[in-house]
Coordinates of C-alpha atoms in Angstrom, one line a residue:
X1 CA 69.3 94.3 112.7
X2 CA 66.2 92.2 113.1
X3 CA 64.5 94.9 115.0
X4 CA 65.4 97.3 112.3
X5 CA 63.8 95.2 109.6
X6 CA 60.7 94.8 111.8
X7 CA 60.4 98.5 112.1
X8 CA 60.6 99.0 108.3
X9 CA 58.0 96.2 107.7
X10 CA 55.7 97.7 110.2
X11 CA 56.0 101.2 108.6
X12 CA 55.2 99.8 105.2
X13 CA 52.2 97.9 106.4
X14 CA 50.9 101.1 108.2
X15 CA 50.8 102.9 104.9
X16 CA 49.7 99.9 102.8
X17 CA 46.7 99.0 104.8
X18 CA 44.8 102.3 104.4
X19 CA 45.5 102.2 100.7
X20 CA 44.3 98.7 100.3
X21 CA 41.1 99.5 102.2
X22 CA 40.2 102.5 99.9
X23 CA 38.7 102.3 96.5
X24 CA 39.4 105.1 94.1
X25 CA 38.3 105.8 90.5
X26 CA 39.3 108.7 88.2
X27 CA 38.0 109.8 84.7
X28 CA 39.3 112.2 82.2
X29 CA 36.6 113.4 79.8
X30 CA 36.6 115.8 76.9
X31 CA 33.4 117.5 75.6
X32 CA 32.1 119.6 72.9
X33 CA 28.7 121.3 72.5
X34 CA 26.6 124.4 72.6
X35 CA 27.0 127.4 74.8
X36 CA 24.5 130.2 75.4
X37 CA 25.6 133.5 77.2
X38 CA 23.8 136.6 78.5
X39 CA 25.4 139.3 80.5
X40 CA 23.5 142.6 80.7
X41 CA 26.5 144.4 82.2
X42 CA 28.2 144.0 78.8
X43 CA 25.3 143.6 76.4
X44 CA 21.5 143.2 76.3
X45 CA 22.0 140.6 73.5
X46 CA 22.1 136.9 73.9
X47 CA 25.1 135.1 72.4
X48 CA 25.3 131.4 71.3
X49 CA 28.0 129.3 69.8
X50 CA 30.2 126.3 70.6
X51 CA 32.4 125.5 73.5
X52 CA 34.9 122.9 74.7
X53 CA 35.1 121.2 78.2
X54 CA 37.7 119.2 80.0
X55 CA 36.3 117.3 83.0
X56 CA 38.3 115.4 85.6
X57 CA 36.4 113.3 88.2
X58 CA 38.0 111.5 91.2
X59 CA 36.0 109.4 93.5
X60 CA 37.3 107.9 96.8
X61 CA 35.4 105.6 99.2
X62 CA 36.1 102.8 101.8
X63 CA 33.9 99.8 101.3
X64 CA 33.4 99.4 105.1
X65 CA 32.5 103.1 105.4
X66 CA 29.2 104.8 104.7
X67 CA 30.7 108.0 103.4
X68 CA 32.9 108.9 100.4
X69 CA 34.3 112.0 98.6
X70 CA 34.1 113.2 95.1
X71 CA 36.2 116.0 93.5
X72 CA 35.7 117.4 90.1
X73 CA 37.6 119.8 87.9
X74 CA 35.7 121.4 85.1
X75 CA 37.4 123.8 82.5
X76 CA 35.3 125.5 79.8
X77 CA 36.1 127.7 76.8
X78 CA 33.5 129.0 74.4
X79 CA 33.2 131.3 71.3
X80 CA 29.8 132.8 70.6
X81 CA 28.0 135.2 68.4
X82 CA 24.8 137.3 68.6
X83 CA 21.9 136.8 66.3
X84 CA 23.3 139.2 63.6
X85 CA 26.6 137.2 63.6
X86 CA 28.4 140.6 63.6
X87 CA 29.6 140.7 67.2
X88 CA 31.0 138.0 69.4
X89 CA 31.8 137.1 73.0
X90 CA 34.4 134.8 74.4
X91 CA 33.7 132.9 77.7
X92 CA 36.1 130.8 79.9
X93 CA 35.7 129.4 83.2
X94 CA 37.0 126.8 85.8
X95 CA 34.7 125.1 88.3
X96 CA 36.0 123.1 91.3
X97 CA 33.5 120.7 93.0
X98 CA 34.3 119.0 96.3
X99 CA 31.5 116.8 97.8
X100 CA 30.9 114.6 100.7
X101 CA 28.3 111.8 100.2
X102 CA 26.5 109.2 102.3
X103 CA 26.2 106.0 100.3
X104 CA 23.8 103.1 100.1
X105 CA 24.3 99.8 98.2
X106 CA 21.3 97.9 97.1
X107 CA 20.4 94.9 94.9
X108 CA 23.7 93.0 95.6
X109 CA 25.8 96.1 94.9
X110 CA 24.4 96.6 91.4
X111 CA 22.8 100.0 92.6
X112 CA 24.7 102.6 94.5
X113 CA 22.9 105.7 95.8
X114 CA 24.8 108.7 97.2
X115 CA 23.4 111.9 98.8
X116 CA 25.1 114.8 100.3
X117 CA 26.5 118.2 99.5
X118 CA 29.3 119.9 97.7
X119 CA 31.2 123.1 97.6
X120 CA 31.6 124.7 94.2
X121 CA 34.1 127.4 93.4
X122 CA 33.8 129.3 90.1
X123 CA 36.4 131.6 88.5
X124 CA 36.0 132.8 84.9
X125 CA 35.4 135.7 82.4
X126 CA 33.2 137.0 79.6
X127 CA 34.8 139.2 77.0
X128 CA 33.0 141.3 74.3
X129 CA 35.3 141.6 71.4
X130 CA 33.5 144.5 69.7
X131 CA 33.2 147.3 72.4
X132 CA 35.6 149.3 74.5
X133 CA 33.0 150.3 77.1
X134 CA 32.9 147.6 79.8
X135 CA 34.2 144.9 77.4
X136 CA 34.7 142.3 80.1
X137 CA 33.0 140.7 83.1
X138 CA 34.7 138.8 85.8
X139 CA 33.0 135.6 87.2
X140 CA 33.7 134.7 90.9
X141 CA 31.4 132.7 93.0
X142 CA 31.4 130.2 95.9
X143 CA 28.4 128.0 96.4
X144 CA 27.0 125.3 98.7
X145 CA 25.0 122.8 96.6
X146 CA 23.0 119.7 97.7
X147 CA 23.9 116.8 95.4
X148 CA 22.8 113.3 94.6
X149 CA 24.4 110.4 92.6
X150 CA 22.9 107.1 91.3
X151 CA 25.1 104.4 89.8
X152 CA 23.8 101.2 88.3
X153 CA 25.9 98.3 87.2
X154 CA 24.6 95.9 84.6
X155 CA 25.8 93.2 82.2
X156 CA 25.0 93.5 78.4
X157 CA 26.2 91.2 75.6
X158 CA 28.7 89.5 78.0
X159 CA 30.1 93.0 78.8
X160 CA 29.9 95.0 82.0
X161 CA 28.5 98.5 82.1
X162 CA 27.9 101.3 84.6
X163 CA 25.3 104.0 84.1
X164 CA 25.8 107.0 86.4
X165 CA 23.7 110.2 86.9
X166 CA 24.7 113.2 89.1
X167 CA 22.6 116.2 90.0
X168 CA 23.8 119.3 91.8
X169 CA 21.2 121.9 93.0
X170 CA 21.6 125.4 94.3
X171 CA 21.3 126.5 97.9
X172 CA 23.3 129.5 99.2
X173 CA 26.6 131.1 98.3
X174 CA 28.4 134.4 97.7
X175 CA 29.5 136.0 94.3
X176 CA 31.2 139.0 93.0
X177 CA 29.3 141.5 90.8
X178 CA 29.6 145.2 89.8
X179 CA 26.5 147.1 90.4
X180 CA 24.3 148.5 87.6
X181 CA 26.2 151.4 85.9
X182 CA 29.4 150.8 88.0
X183 CA 32.7 150.4 86.2
X184 CA 35.7 148.2 87.2
X185 CA 37.8 151.4 87.5
X186 CA 35.5 152.7 90.2
X187 CA 35.7 149.4 92.1
X188 CA 39.5 148.7 91.9
X189 CA 41.1 152.1 91.3
X190 CA 38.9 154.4 93.2
X191 CA 37.8 151.9 95.9
X192 CA 34.1 152.6 95.5
X193 CA 32.5 149.6 97.1
X194 CA 28.8 149.3 96.0
X195 CA 27.5 145.9 97.2
X196 CA 30.0 144.0 95.0
X197 CA 30.2 140.9 97.1
X198 CA 26.7 139.6 97.1
X199 CA 25.2 136.8 99.2
X200 CA 23.1 134.6 97.0
X201 CA 20.4 131.9 97.4
X202 CA 18.7 129.5 95.0
X203 CA 16.3 132.3 94.2
X204 CA 18.9 134.8 93.0
X205 CA 21.3 132.3 91.5
X206 CA 19.1 129.3 90.4
X207 CA 22.2 127.3 89.2
X208 CA 22.2 123.6 88.6
X209 CA 24.2 121.0 87.0
X210 CA 23.6 117.4 85.8
X211 CA 26.0 114.7 84.5
X212 CA 24.9 111.5 82.8
X213 CA 27.6 108.9 81.8
X214 CA 27.8 105.3 80.5
X215 CA 31.0 103.4 81.2
X216 CA 32.0 100.3 79.4
X217 CA 34.5 98.1 81.3
X218 CA 37.0 97.2 78.7
X219 CA 39.6 95.9 81.2
X220 CA 40.6 95.5 84.8
X221 CA 41.7 99.1 85.2
X222 CA 41.0 101.2 82.0
X223 CA 37.4 101.7 80.9
X224 CA 35.7 103.9 78.2
X225 CA 33.1 106.5 79.4
X226 CA 30.7 108.6 77.3
X227 CA 28.1 111.1 78.5
X228 CA 26.3 114.4 78.7
X229 CA 27.1 117.3 80.9
X230 CA 24.6 120.2 81.4
X231 CA 25.8 123.1 83.4
X232 CA 23.3 125.9 83.8
X233 CA 24.7 128.9 85.7
X234 CA 22.5 132.0 86.1
X235 CA 22.3 135.0 88.4
X236 CA 20.2 138.1 88.9
X237 CA 21.9 140.4 91.3
X238 CA 22.7 144.2 91.5
X239 CA 20.1 144.9 88.8
X240 CA 22.1 142.7 86.4
X241 CA 21.3 139.4 84.8
X242 CA 23.8 136.7 83.8
X243 CA 23.6 133.2 82.5
X244 CA 26.1 130.7 81.0
X245 CA 24.4 127.6 79.7
X246 CA 26.7 124.8 78.5
X247 CA 25.6 121.5 76.9
X248 CA 28.5 119.0 76.2
X249 CA 28.8 115.5 74.7
X250 CA 31.6 113.8 76.6
X251 CA 34.1 111.1 75.6
X252 CA 37.1 109.9 77.7
X253 CA 38.7 107.2 79.8
X254 CA 38.1 106.1 83.4
X255 CA 40.6 104.2 85.6
X256 CA 40.2 102.2 88.8
X257 CA 43.0 102.9 91.2

């Protein structure tokens, strides 16, 4: 019986020790702001309007280690109109970001710098509500992006705050795109492949993303976080141009786990 209890206690400690040694934070943020769309496969016009965003961030690190992970889920939905306000486009998209970072702690842990890279997967659509000729465009892409994060902790009015800035830059990737004048019927029904899976670089897809947040530590676990998210996705492949620019003001809560 004693050996059985010892085995149970050892098993619990085996799982508890890694959990205790790992720091983890998560944040749920909701945003609203402007969206600008151009997709020459559907229309030569630029569309602008308002969009909503849900952003989830999870950061894991071990204090004794120099490396940590960040995962982010970003969901966007926008309704836009052209300059005449007579035609409209709907845009929706999901972006997954998974990053690995080397970290440095400076000034008695008040400043944390992180540098590394992340993998970005994008899936979405653009839908033109006023035409039956090529009314929609699928958005599929996979990118490798250099990334950097700076977080500064400071006191103000006897309260504790954290200012965080994240920047993701383009490097290389691959994306799906019809060719100029090619219909989706030709691609998927007739099987006529025409350079529809396109290797990309920072020249053909100069996409970048920045996130600035301010966190107010209101308690031991739950904090209030506000910020700005700018995601600038653009591409020029297969004689077609596309961009989806989103600007969001964010508000949400963060939690230390």
